[in-house]
PDB file of N, CA and C in Angstrom:
ATOM      1  N   MET Q   1     -86.785  15.774  29.600  1.00  0.00           N
ATOM      2  CA  MET Q   1     -85.637  16.006  28.377  1.00  0.00           C
ATOM      3  C   MET Q   1     -84.996  14.948  27.402  1.00  0.00           C
ATOM      4  N   LYS Q   2     -85.018  13.553  28.036  1.00  0.00           N
ATOM      5  CA  LYS Q   2     -84.766  12.691  26.926  1.00  0.00           C
ATOM      6  C   LYS Q   2     -86.145  12.668  25.825  1.00  0.00           C
ATOM      7  N   LYS Q   3     -87.425  12.878  26.077  1.00  0.00           N
ATOM      8  CA  LYS Q   3     -88.450  12.891  25.233  1.00  0.00           C
ATOM      9  C   LYS Q   3     -87.735  14.219  24.069  1.00  0.00           C
ATOM     10  N   ILE Q   4     -87.661  15.169  24.758  1.00  0.00           N
ATOM     11  CA  ILE Q   4     -87.668  16.179  23.492  1.00  0.00           C
ATOM     12  C   ILE Q   4     -86.545  15.912  22.892  1.00  0.00           C
ATOM     13  N   LEU Q   5     -85.310  15.316  23.377  1.00  0.00           N
ATOM     14  CA  LEU Q   5     -84.029  15.025  22.591  1.00  0.00           C
ATOM     15  C   LEU Q   5     -84.677  13.775  21.532  1.00  0.00           C
ATOM     16  N   LEU Q   6     -85.403  12.732  21.506  1.00  0.00           N
ATOM     17  CA  LEU Q   6     -85.601  11.596  21.154  1.00  0.00           C
ATOM     18  C   LEU Q   6     -86.615  12.423  19.834  1.00  0.00           C
ATOM     19  N   LEU Q   7     -87.711  13.191  20.232  1.00  0.00           N
ATOM     20  CA  LEU Q   7     -88.362  14.038  19.377  1.00  0.00           C
ATOM     21  C   LEU Q   7     -87.664  14.863  18.370  1.00  0.00           C
ATOM     22  N   MET Q   8     -86.396  15.541  18.534  1.00  0.00           N
ATOM     23  CA  MET Q   8     -85.683  16.300  17.687  1.00  0.00           C
ATOM     24  C   MET Q   8     -84.730  15.260  16.815  1.00  0.00           C
ATOM     25  N   ILE Q   9     -84.159  13.936  17.346  1.00  0.00           N
ATOM     26  CA  ILE Q   9     -83.754  13.255  16.533  1.00  0.00           C
ATOM     27  C   ILE Q   9     -84.453  12.418  15.241  1.00  0.00           C
ATOM     28  N   VAL Q  10     -85.777  12.170  15.823  1.00  0.00           N
ATOM     29  CA  VAL Q  10     -86.790  11.359  15.247  1.00  0.00           C
ATOM     30  C   VAL Q  10     -87.254  12.573  13.701  1.00  0.00           C
ATOM     31  N   PHE Q  11     -87.571  13.901  14.308  1.00  0.00           N
ATOM     32  CA  PHE Q  11     -87.549  14.974  13.170  1.00  0.00           C
ATOM     33  C   PHE Q  11     -86.762  14.974  12.117  1.00  0.00           C
ATOM     34  N   PHE Q  12     -85.354  15.390  12.229  1.00  0.00           N
ATOM     35  CA  PHE Q  12     -84.110  15.616  11.644  1.00  0.00           C
ATOM     36  C   PHE Q  12     -84.048  14.286  11.196  1.00  0.00           C
ATOM     37  N   ALA Q  13     -84.108  13.157  11.396  1.00  0.00           N
ATOM     38  CA  ALA Q  13     -84.126  11.948  10.785  1.00  0.00           C
ATOM     39  C   ALA Q  13     -84.950  11.661   9.334  1.00  0.00           C
ATOM     40  N   ILE Q  14     -86.250  11.988   9.670  1.00  0.00           N
ATOM     41  CA  ILE Q  14     -87.360  11.825   8.208  1.00  0.00           C
ATOM     42  C   ILE Q  14     -87.676  12.784   7.803  1.00  0.00           C
ATOM     43  N   GLN Q  15     -86.540  14.075   7.856  1.00  0.00           N
ATOM     44  CA  GLN Q  15     -86.274  15.550   7.227  1.00  0.00           C
ATOM     45  C   GLN Q  15     -85.494  15.091   5.504  1.00  0.00           C
ATOM     46  N   LYS Q  16     -86.108  15.436   4.790  1.00  0.00           N
ATOM     47  CA  LYS Q  16     -85.441  15.143   3.275  1.00  0.00           C
ATOM     48  C   LYS Q  16     -84.238  16.240   3.161  1.00  0.00           C
ATOM     49  N   ILE Q  17     -83.135  15.762   3.183  1.00  0.00           N
ATOM     50  CA  ILE Q  17     -82.041  16.797   2.909  1.00  0.00           C
ATOM     51  C   ILE Q  17     -81.429  16.791   1.713  1.00  0.00           C
ATOM     52  N   GLU Q  18     -80.996  17.785   1.358  1.00  0.00           N
ATOM     53  CA  GLU Q  18     -80.550  18.182  -0.370  1.00  0.00           C
ATOM     54  C   GLU Q  18     -79.383  19.465  -0.122  1.00  0.00           C
ATOM     55  N   ALA Q  19     -78.269  19.051  -0.885  1.00  0.00           N
ATOM     56  CA  ALA Q  19     -77.252  19.747  -0.569  1.00  0.00           C
ATOM     57  C   ALA Q  19     -76.305  19.500  -1.500  1.00  0.00           C
ATOM     58  N   GLN Q  20     -75.794  20.836  -1.784  1.00  0.00           N
ATOM     59  CA  GLN Q  20     -74.662  20.507  -2.739  1.00  0.00           C
ATOM     60  C   GLN Q  20     -73.605  21.328  -2.755  1.00  0.00           C
ATOM     61  N   VAL Q  21     -72.274  20.467  -3.516  1.00  0.00           N
ATOM     62  CA  VAL Q  21     -70.960  20.925  -3.072  1.00  0.00           C
ATOM     63  C   VAL Q  21     -70.869  21.620  -4.285  1.00  0.00           C
ATOM     64  N   ILE Q  22     -69.664  22.916  -4.225  1.00  0.00           N
ATOM     65  CA  ILE Q  22     -69.037  23.818  -4.867  1.00  0.00           C
ATOM     66  C   ILE Q  22     -68.007  24.007  -4.422  1.00  0.00           C
ATOM     67  N   ILE Q  23     -66.925  23.405  -5.773  1.00  0.00           N
ATOM     68  CA  ILE Q  23     -65.774  23.256  -5.630  1.00  0.00           C
ATOM     69  C   ILE Q  23     -65.155  24.752  -6.641  1.00  0.00           C
ATOM     70  N   SER Q  24     -64.532  25.858  -5.965  1.00  0.00           N
ATOM     71  CA  SER Q  24     -64.348  26.962  -6.887  1.00  0.00           C
ATOM     72  C   SER Q  24     -62.996  27.464  -6.449  1.00  0.00           C
ATOM     73  N   ASP Q  25     -62.949  28.248  -7.444  1.00  0.00           N
ATOM     74  CA  ASP Q  25     -61.410  29.286  -7.289  1.00  0.00           C
ATOM     75  C   ASP Q  25     -61.786  30.591  -7.416  1.00  0.00           C
ATOM     76  N   LYS Q  26     -63.131  30.451  -7.545  1.00  0.00           N
ATOM     77  CA  LYS Q  26     -63.735  32.147  -7.433  1.00  0.00           C
ATOM     78  C   LYS Q  26     -64.619  31.966  -6.271  1.00  0.00           C
ATOM     79  N   ASP Q  27     -65.126  33.288  -6.088  1.00  0.00           N
ATOM     80  CA  ASP Q  27     -66.082  33.810  -4.640  1.00  0.00           C
ATOM     81  C   ASP Q  27     -67.128  32.817  -5.324  1.00  0.00           C
ATOM     82  N   VAL Q  28     -67.389  31.878  -4.006  1.00  0.00           N
ATOM     83  CA  VAL Q  28     -68.672  31.291  -4.180  1.00  0.00           C
ATOM     84  C   VAL Q  28     -69.810  31.780  -4.136  1.00  0.00           C
ATOM     85  N   SER Q  29     -69.937  32.452  -3.412  1.00  0.00           N
ATOM     86  CA  SER Q  29     -71.340  33.779  -2.957  1.00  0.00           C
ATOM     87  C   SER Q  29     -71.981  34.097  -4.550  1.00  0.00           C
ATOM     88  N   THR Q  30     -70.925  34.042  -5.341  1.00  0.00           N
ATOM     89  CA  THR Q  30     -71.381  34.667  -6.822  1.00  0.00           C
ATOM     90  C   THR Q  30     -71.671  33.553  -7.857  1.00  0.00           C
ATOM     91  N   SER Q  31     -71.747  32.482  -7.226  1.00  0.00           N
ATOM     92  CA  SER Q  31     -72.048  30.821  -7.957  1.00  0.00           C
ATOM     93  C   SER Q  31     -73.304  30.876  -8.451  1.00  0.00           C
ATOM     94  N   ASN Q  32     -73.942  30.343  -9.428  1.00  0.00           N
ATOM     95  CA  ASN Q  32     -75.056  29.811  -9.381  1.00  0.00           C
ATOM     96  C   ASN Q  32     -75.062  28.668  -9.140  1.00  0.00           C
ATOM     97  N   LEU Q  33     -76.120  28.302  -7.830  1.00  0.00           N
ATOM     98  CA  LEU Q  33     -75.701  26.907  -8.156  1.00  0.00           C
ATOM     99  C   LEU Q  33     -77.219  26.061  -8.832  1.00  0.00           C
ATOM    100  N   ASP Q  34     -76.726  24.792  -9.018  1.00  0.00           N
ATOM    101  CA  ASP Q  34     -77.461  24.013 -10.002  1.00  0.00           C
ATOM    102  C   ASP Q  34     -78.301  22.986  -9.678  1.00  0.00           C
ATOM    103  N   ALA Q  35     -79.468  23.395  -9.956  1.00  0.00           N
ATOM    104  CA  ALA Q  35     -80.314  22.144  -9.110  1.00  0.00           C
ATOM    105  C   ALA Q  35     -80.191  20.320  -9.643  1.00  0.00           C
ATOM    106  N   ASN Q  36     -79.648  20.185 -10.706  1.00  0.00           N
ATOM    107  CA  ASN Q  36     -79.497  19.418 -11.618  1.00  0.00           C
ATOM    108  C   ASN Q  36     -77.856  18.633 -11.315  1.00  0.00           C
ATOM    109  N   ALA Q  37     -77.415  19.457 -10.197  1.00  0.00           N
ATOM    110  CA  ALA Q  37     -75.973  19.024  -9.365  1.00  0.00           C
ATOM    111  C   ALA Q  37     -76.164  18.912  -8.343  1.00  0.00           C
ATOM    112  N   VAL Q  38     -75.593  17.468  -8.183  1.00  0.00           N
ATOM    113  CA  VAL Q  38     -74.600  17.346  -6.341  1.00  0.00           C
ATOM    114  C   VAL Q  38     -73.171  17.714  -6.433  1.00  0.00           C
ATOM    115  N   LEU Q  39     -72.655  18.005  -7.314  1.00  0.00           N
ATOM    116  CA  LEU Q  39     -71.301  18.665  -7.287  1.00  0.00           C
ATOM    117  C   LEU Q  39     -70.897  19.710  -8.225  1.00  0.00           C
ATOM    118  N   LYS Q  40     -70.736  20.637  -8.186  1.00  0.00           N
ATOM    119  CA  LYS Q  40     -70.384  21.497  -8.825  1.00  0.00           C
ATOM    120  C   LYS Q  40     -68.989  22.307  -8.947  1.00  0.00           C
ATOM    121  N   VAL Q  41     -68.031  22.259 -10.072  1.00  0.00           N
ATOM    122  CA  VAL Q  41     -66.624  22.310 -10.381  1.00  0.00           C
ATOM    123  C   VAL Q  41     -66.829  23.262 -11.024  1.00  0.00           C
ATOM    124  N   GLU Q  42     -66.007  24.230 -10.693  1.00  0.00           N
ATOM    125  CA  GLU Q  42     -65.764  25.412 -11.517  1.00  0.00           C
ATOM    126  C   GLU Q  42     -64.530  26.177 -11.625  1.00  0.00           C
ATOM    127  N   SER Q  43     -64.112  27.133 -12.590  1.00  0.00           N
ATOM    128  CA  SER Q  43     -62.540  27.455 -12.760  1.00  0.00           C
ATOM    129  C   SER Q  43     -62.425  28.678 -13.922  1.00  0.00           C
ATOM    130  N   ASN Q  44     -61.500  29.260 -13.826  1.00  0.00           N
ATOM    131  CA  ASN Q  44     -61.459  29.852 -14.731  1.00  0.00           C
ATOM    132  C   ASN Q  44     -59.646  29.689 -14.939  1.00  0.00           C
ATOM    133  N   LYS Q  45     -58.748  28.936 -14.224  1.00  0.00           N
ATOM    134  CA  LYS Q  45     -57.705  28.863 -14.342  1.00  0.00           C
ATOM    135  C   LYS Q  45     -56.985  27.673 -14.343  1.00  0.00           C
ATOM    136  N   SER Q  46     -58.169  26.266 -13.779  1.00  0.00           N
ATOM    137  CA  SER Q  46     -58.012  25.353 -13.864  1.00  0.00           C
ATOM    138  C   SER Q  46     -58.856  24.112 -14.073  1.00  0.00           C
ATOM    139  N   GLY Q  47     -58.702  22.564 -14.069  1.00  0.00           N
ATOM    140  CA  GLY Q  47     -59.266  21.307 -14.581  1.00  0.00           C
ATOM    141  C   GLY Q  47     -59.676  20.375 -13.419  1.00  0.00           C
ATOM    142  N   VAL Q  48     -60.478  19.728 -13.435  1.00  0.00           N
ATOM    143  CA  VAL Q  48     -60.384  18.655 -12.946  1.00  0.00           C
ATOM    144  C   VAL Q  48     -59.382  17.212 -13.279  1.00  0.00           C
ATOM    145  N   LEU Q  49     -58.553  17.302 -11.989  1.00  0.00           N
ATOM    146  CA  LEU Q  49     -57.849  16.183 -12.240  1.00  0.00           C
ATOM    147  C   LEU Q  49     -57.985  14.626 -11.706  1.00  0.00           C
ATOM    148  N   LEU Q  50     -58.115  13.882 -12.468  1.00  0.00           N
ATOM    149  CA  LEU Q  50     -58.804  12.084 -12.225  1.00  0.00           C
ATOM    150  C   LEU Q  50     -57.637  11.741 -11.754  1.00  0.00           C
ATOM    151  N   PRO Q  51     -57.825  10.352 -11.053  1.00  0.00           N
ATOM    152  CA  PRO Q  51     -56.556   9.639 -11.104  1.00  0.00           C
ATOM    153  C   PRO Q  51     -55.877   8.871 -12.330  1.00  0.00           C
ATOM    154  N   ARG Q  52     -54.672   9.069 -12.283  1.00  0.00           N
ATOM    155  CA  ARG Q  52     -53.989   8.221 -13.513  1.00  0.00           C
ATOM    156  C   ARG Q  52     -53.727   6.753 -12.901  1.00  0.00           C
ATOM    157  N   LEU Q  53     -54.160   5.642 -13.534  1.00  0.00           N
ATOM    158  CA  LEU Q  53     -53.734   4.212 -13.203  1.00  0.00           C
ATOM    159  C   LEU Q  53     -52.584   3.644 -14.291  1.00  0.00           C
ATOM    160  N   GLU Q  54     -51.881   2.925 -14.012  1.00  0.00           N
ATOM    161  CA  GLU Q  54     -51.409   2.096 -15.017  1.00  0.00           C
ATOM    162  C   GLU Q  54     -51.806   0.978 -15.246  1.00  0.00           C
ATOM    163  N   LYS Q  55     -51.588  -0.012 -16.376  1.00  0.00           N
ATOM    164  CA  LYS Q  55     -52.406  -1.180 -16.695  1.00  0.00           C
ATOM    165  C   LYS Q  55     -52.300  -2.230 -15.486  1.00  0.00           C
ATOM    166  N   VAL Q  56     -51.111  -2.354 -14.652  1.00  0.00           N
ATOM    167  CA  VAL Q  56     -51.270  -3.125 -13.647  1.00  0.00           C
ATOM    168  C   VAL Q  56     -52.206  -3.067 -12.867  1.00  0.00           C
ATOM    169  N   ARG Q  57     -52.402  -1.816 -12.509  1.00  0.00           N
ATOM    170  CA  ARG Q  57     -53.295  -1.349 -11.436  1.00  0.00           C
ATOM    171  C   ARG Q  57     -54.224  -1.967 -11.731  1.00  0.00           C
ATOM    172  N   ILE Q  58     -55.105  -1.549 -13.190  1.00  0.00           N
ATOM    173  CA  ILE Q  58     -56.360  -1.392 -13.690  1.00  0.00           C
ATOM    174  C   ILE Q  58     -56.757  -2.735 -14.153  1.00  0.00           C
ATOM    175  N   GLU Q  59     -55.784  -3.887 -14.044  1.00  0.00           N
ATOM    176  CA  GLU Q  59     -55.857  -5.396 -14.239  1.00  0.00           C
ATOM    177  C   GLU Q  59     -55.937  -5.722 -12.773  1.00  0.00           C
ATOM    178  N   GLU Q  60     -55.506  -5.030 -11.671  1.00  0.00           N
ATOM    179  CA  GLU Q  60     -56.016  -5.647 -10.148  1.00  0.00           C
ATOM    180  C   GLU Q  60     -57.428  -5.071  -9.523  1.00  0.00           C
ATOM    181  N   LYS Q  61     -58.136  -4.544 -10.429  1.00  0.00           N
ATOM    182  CA  LYS Q  61     -59.501  -4.006  -9.999  1.00  0.00           C
ATOM    183  C   LYS Q  61     -60.187  -5.386 -10.247  1.00  0.00           C
ATOM    184  N   GLN Q  62     -60.776  -5.424  -8.623  1.00  0.00           N
ATOM    185  CA  GLN Q  62     -61.859  -6.799  -8.671  1.00  0.00           C
ATOM    186  C   GLN Q  62     -63.351  -6.566  -8.313  1.00  0.00           C
ATOM    187  N   ILE Q  63     -63.255  -5.076  -7.372  1.00  0.00           N
ATOM    188  CA  ILE Q  63     -64.388  -4.995  -6.860  1.00  0.00           C
ATOM    189  C   ILE Q  63     -65.501  -4.193  -8.344  1.00  0.00           C
ATOM    190  N   ASN Q  64     -66.784  -4.287  -8.347  1.00  0.00           N
ATOM    191  CA  ASN Q  64     -67.273  -3.647  -9.179  1.00  0.00           C
ATOM    192  C   ASN Q  64     -68.084  -2.603  -8.379  1.00  0.00           C
ATOM    193  N   HIS Q  65     -66.949  -1.142  -9.026  1.00  0.00           N
ATOM    194  CA  HIS Q  65     -67.714  -0.039  -8.582  1.00  0.00           C
ATOM    195  C   HIS Q  65     -68.747   0.813  -9.749  1.00  0.00           C
ATOM    196  N   GLU Q  66     -69.483   0.551  -9.747  1.00  0.00           N
ATOM    197  CA  GLU Q  66     -70.291   0.952 -11.150  1.00  0.00           C
ATOM    198  C   GLU Q  66     -70.322   2.888 -11.681  1.00  0.00           C
ATOM    199  N   GLY Q  67     -69.530   2.795 -12.720  1.00  0.00           N
ATOM    200  CA  GLY Q  67     -69.633   3.894 -13.114  1.00  0.00           C
ATOM    201  C   GLY Q  67     -68.233   4.857 -12.905  1.00  0.00           C
ATOM    202  N   GLU Q  68     -67.319   3.770 -12.135  1.00  0.00           N
ATOM    203  CA  GLU Q  68     -65.838   4.394 -11.635  1.00  0.00           C
ATOM    204  C   GLU Q  68     -64.990   4.905 -13.033  1.00  0.00           C
ATOM    205  N   LEU Q  69     -64.820   6.061 -12.357  1.00  0.00           N
ATOM    206  CA  LEU Q  69     -63.832   6.783 -13.945  1.00  0.00           C
ATOM    207  C   LEU Q  69     -62.196   7.231 -13.091  1.00  0.00           C
ATOM    208  N   PHE Q  70     -61.618   6.909 -14.599  1.00  0.00           N
ATOM    209  CA  PHE Q  70     -60.162   6.973 -14.338  1.00  0.00           C
ATOM    210  C   PHE Q  70     -59.343   7.608 -15.510  1.00  0.00           C
ATOM    211  N   PHE Q  71     -57.987   8.169 -15.406  1.00  0.00           N
ATOM    212  CA  PHE Q  71     -57.557   8.307 -16.627  1.00  0.00           C
ATOM    213  C   PHE Q  71     -56.274   6.972 -17.081  1.00  0.00           C
ATOM    214  N   SER Q  72     -56.487   6.048 -17.818  1.00  0.00           N
ATOM    215  CA  SER Q  72     -55.883   4.757 -18.235  1.00  0.00           C
ATOM    216  C   SER Q  72     -54.630   5.470 -18.971  1.00  0.00           C
ATOM    217  N   LYS Q  73     -53.155   5.393 -18.439  1.00  0.00           N
ATOM    218  CA  LYS Q  73     -52.060   5.654 -19.083  1.00  0.00           C
ATOM    219  C   LYS Q  73     -51.686   4.435 -19.674  1.00  0.00           C
ATOM    220  N   ALA Q  74     -52.388   3.610 -19.582  1.00  0.00           N
ATOM    221  CA  ALA Q  74     -51.563   2.442 -20.767  1.00  0.00           C
ATOM    222  C   ALA Q  74     -52.570   2.884 -21.772  1.00  0.00           C
ATOM    223  N   HIS Q  75     -53.626   2.958 -21.774  1.00  0.00           N
ATOM    224  CA  HIS Q  75     -54.527   3.251 -22.998  1.00  0.00           C
ATOM    225  C   HIS Q  75     -54.882   4.558 -23.397  1.00  0.00           C
ATOM    226  N   ASN Q  76     -53.924   5.854 -22.896  1.00  0.00           N
ATOM    227  CA  ASN Q  76     -53.995   7.013 -23.034  1.00  0.00           C
ATOM    228  C   ASN Q  76     -55.311   7.256 -23.313  1.00  0.00           C
ATOM    229  N   CYS Q  77     -56.497   7.066 -22.340  1.00  0.00           N
ATOM    230  CA  CYS Q  77     -58.525   7.255 -22.350  1.00  0.00           C
ATOM    231  C   CYS Q  77     -58.695   7.462 -20.991  1.00  0.00           C
ATOM    232  N   LEU Q  78     -59.830   7.972 -20.996  1.00  0.00           N
ATOM    233  CA  LEU Q  78     -60.927   8.218 -19.676  1.00  0.00           C
ATOM    234  C   LEU Q  78     -61.503   7.148 -20.413  1.00  0.00           C
ATOM    235  N   MET Q  79     -61.436   5.948 -19.035  1.00  0.00           N
ATOM    236  CA  MET Q  79     -62.146   4.805 -18.786  1.00  0.00           C
ATOM    237  C   MET Q  79     -63.147   4.788 -17.625  1.00  0.00           C
ATOM    238  N   ILE Q  80     -64.513   3.941 -18.019  1.00  0.00           N
ATOM    239  CA  ILE Q  80     -65.453   3.922 -16.917  1.00  0.00           C
ATOM    240  C   ILE Q  80     -65.998   2.788 -17.017  1.00  0.00           C
ATOM    241  N   ASN Q  81     -65.912   2.476 -15.582  1.00  0.00           N
ATOM    242  CA  ASN Q  81     -66.860   0.651 -15.484  1.00  0.00           C
ATOM    243  C   ASN Q  81     -68.250   0.660 -16.179  1.00  0.00           C
ATOM    244  N   ILE Q  82     -68.569  -0.026 -16.898  1.00  0.00           N
ATOM    245  CA  ILE Q  82     -69.852  -0.155 -17.658  1.00  0.00           C
ATOM    246  C   ILE Q  82     -70.427  -1.261 -16.870  1.00  0.00           C
ATOM    247  N   ALA Q  83     -70.117  -2.016 -16.364  1.00  0.00           N
ATOM    248  CA  ALA Q  83     -70.584  -3.207 -15.630  1.00  0.00           C
ATOM    249  C   ALA Q  83     -71.980  -2.770 -14.601  1.00  0.00           C
ATOM    250  N   ASP Q  84     -73.027  -3.516 -14.644  1.00  0.00           N
ATOM    251  CA  ASP Q  84     -74.277  -3.111 -13.847  1.00  0.00           C
ATOM    252  C   ASP Q  84     -73.895  -3.733 -12.322  1.00  0.00           C
ATOM    253  N   LYS Q  85     -74.114  -2.774 -11.551  1.00  0.00           N
ATOM    254  CA  LYS Q  85     -74.092  -2.821 -10.314  1.00  0.00           C
ATOM    255  C   LYS Q  85     -74.332  -4.684  -9.800  1.00  0.00           C
ATOM    256  N   ASN Q  86     -75.292  -5.466 -10.628  1.00  0.00           N
ATOM    257  CA  ASN Q  86     -75.012  -6.703  -9.852  1.00  0.00           C
ATOM    258  C   ASN Q  86     -73.720  -7.350 -10.469  1.00  0.00           C
ATOM    259  N   GLU Q  87     -73.415  -6.933 -11.499  1.00  0.00           N
ATOM    260  CA  GLU Q  87     -72.142  -8.159 -12.115  1.00  0.00           C
ATOM    261  C   GLU Q  87     -71.344  -8.107 -10.789  1.00  0.00           C
ATOM    262  N   GLU Q  88     -70.736  -9.169 -11.009  1.00  0.00           N
ATOM    263  CA  GLU Q  88     -69.243  -9.342  -9.849  1.00  0.00           C
ATOM    264  C   GLU Q  88     -68.099  -8.592 -10.351  1.00  0.00           C
ATOM    265  N   ASN Q  89     -67.362  -8.329 -11.639  1.00  0.00           N
ATOM    266  CA  ASN Q  89     -66.568  -7.854 -12.110  1.00  0.00           C
ATOM    267  C   ASN Q  89     -66.945  -6.280 -12.849  1.00  0.00           C
ATOM    268  N   PRO Q  90     -65.989  -5.465 -12.789  1.00  0.00           N
ATOM    269  CA  PRO Q  90     -65.966  -4.575 -13.374  1.00  0.00           C
ATOM    270  C   PRO Q  90     -65.753  -4.876 -15.224  1.00  0.00           C
ATOM    271  N   LYS Q  91     -66.418  -3.967 -15.460  1.00  0.00           N
ATOM    272  CA  LYS Q  91     -66.092  -3.743 -17.203  1.00  0.00           C
ATOM    273  C   LYS Q  91     -65.491  -2.420 -18.060  1.00  0.00           C
ATOM    274  N   TRP Q  92     -64.155  -2.451 -18.345  1.00  0.00           N
ATOM    275  CA  TRP Q  92     -63.739  -1.157 -18.476  1.00  0.00           C
ATOM    276  C   TRP Q  92     -63.762  -1.006 -20.083  1.00  0.00           C
ATOM    277  N   LYS Q  93     -64.023   0.526 -20.207  1.00  0.00           N
ATOM    278  CA  LYS Q  93     -64.426   0.962 -21.827  1.00  0.00           C
ATOM    279  C   LYS Q  93     -64.013   2.691 -21.685  1.00  0.00           C
ATOM    280  N   CYS Q  94     -63.353   2.523 -22.693  1.00  0.00           N
ATOM    281  CA  CYS Q  94     -62.204   3.657 -23.186  1.00  0.00           C
ATOM    282  C   CYS Q  94     -63.490   4.664 -23.647  1.00  0.00           C
ATOM    283  N   ILE Q  95     -63.851   5.988 -22.979  1.00  0.00           N
ATOM    284  CA  ILE Q  95     -64.898   6.664 -23.728  1.00  0.00           C
ATOM    285  C   ILE Q  95     -64.603   8.126 -24.245  1.00  0.00           C
ATOM    286  N   ALA Q  96     -62.668   8.360 -24.067  1.00  0.00           N
ATOM    287  CA  ALA Q  96     -62.332   9.418 -24.437  1.00  0.00           C
ATOM    288  C   ALA Q  96     -60.990   9.011 -24.716  1.00  0.00           C
ATOM    289  N   VAL Q  97     -60.526   8.563 -26.283  1.00  0.00           N
ATOM    290  CA  VAL Q  97     -59.269   8.753 -26.485  1.00  0.00           C
ATOM    291  C   VAL Q  97     -58.881  10.022 -26.408  1.00  0.00           C
ATOM    292  N   MET Q  98     -57.010  10.358 -26.261  1.00  0.00           N
ATOM    293  CA  MET Q  98     -56.686  11.717 -26.601  1.00  0.00           C
ATOM    294  C   MET Q  98     -55.265  11.391 -27.091  1.00  0.00           C
ATOM    295  N   PRO Q  99     -55.221  10.972 -28.317  1.00  0.00           N
ATOM    296  CA  PRO Q  99     -54.104  10.892 -28.977  1.00  0.00           C
ATOM    297  C   PRO Q  99     -52.898  11.789 -29.013  1.00  0.00           C
ATOM    298  N   GLU Q 100     -53.177  13.260 -28.979  1.00  0.00           N
ATOM    299  CA  GLU Q 100     -52.614  14.054 -28.503  1.00  0.00           C
ATOM    300  C   GLU Q 100     -53.088  15.007 -27.773  1.00  0.00           C
ATOM    301  N   ALA Q 101     -52.611  15.861 -26.831  1.00  0.00           N
ATOM    302  CA  ALA Q 101     -52.805  16.282 -25.469  1.00  0.00           C
ATOM    303  C   ALA Q 101     -53.540  17.810 -25.808  1.00  0.00           C
ATOM    304  N   ILE Q 102     -52.899  18.383 -27.287  1.00  0.00           N
ATOM    305  CA  ILE Q 102     -53.547  19.862 -27.822  1.00  0.00           C
ATOM    306  C   ILE Q 102     -53.754  19.528 -29.200  1.00  0.00           C
ATOM    307  N   PRO Q 103     -54.913  19.648 -29.764  1.00  0.00           N
ATOM    308  CA  PRO Q 103     -55.195  19.371 -30.960  1.00  0.00           C
ATOM    309  C   PRO Q 103     -54.467  20.560 -32.273  1.00  0.00           C
ATOM    310  N   LYS Q 104     -54.215  20.330 -33.037  1.00  0.00           N
ATOM    311  CA  LYS Q 104     -53.448  21.116 -33.892  1.00  0.00           C
ATOM    312  C   LYS Q 104     -54.433  21.683 -35.209  1.00  0.00           C
ATOM    313  N   SER Q 105     -54.257  22.774 -35.138  1.00  0.00           N
ATOM    314  CA  SER Q 105     -55.059  23.791 -35.869  1.00  0.00           C
ATOM    315  C   SER Q 105     -54.626  24.113 -37.089  1.00  0.00           C
TER     316      SER Q 105
END
């Protein structure tokens, strides 16, 4: 019995496991999987809500999480950490400045 259990553990450990997470307010059974995505968010009513940070919280961040993304209240923009994973501290860059919430037409 122990040998069978061990073989099952080894078998499952060496298998390549792939999965996709879909977050949706629609019927997920009708959602199209996208082989290029690990996470798919879709909605006809809502958007993605990122963390919103004050300037003091941004300045406190000392750990480098490459690619970390949030909305800066102080700079009114989406910020991303562009520091290489080997760098000690994060480097923040605004990637989308939002001077007004809804564009005038």
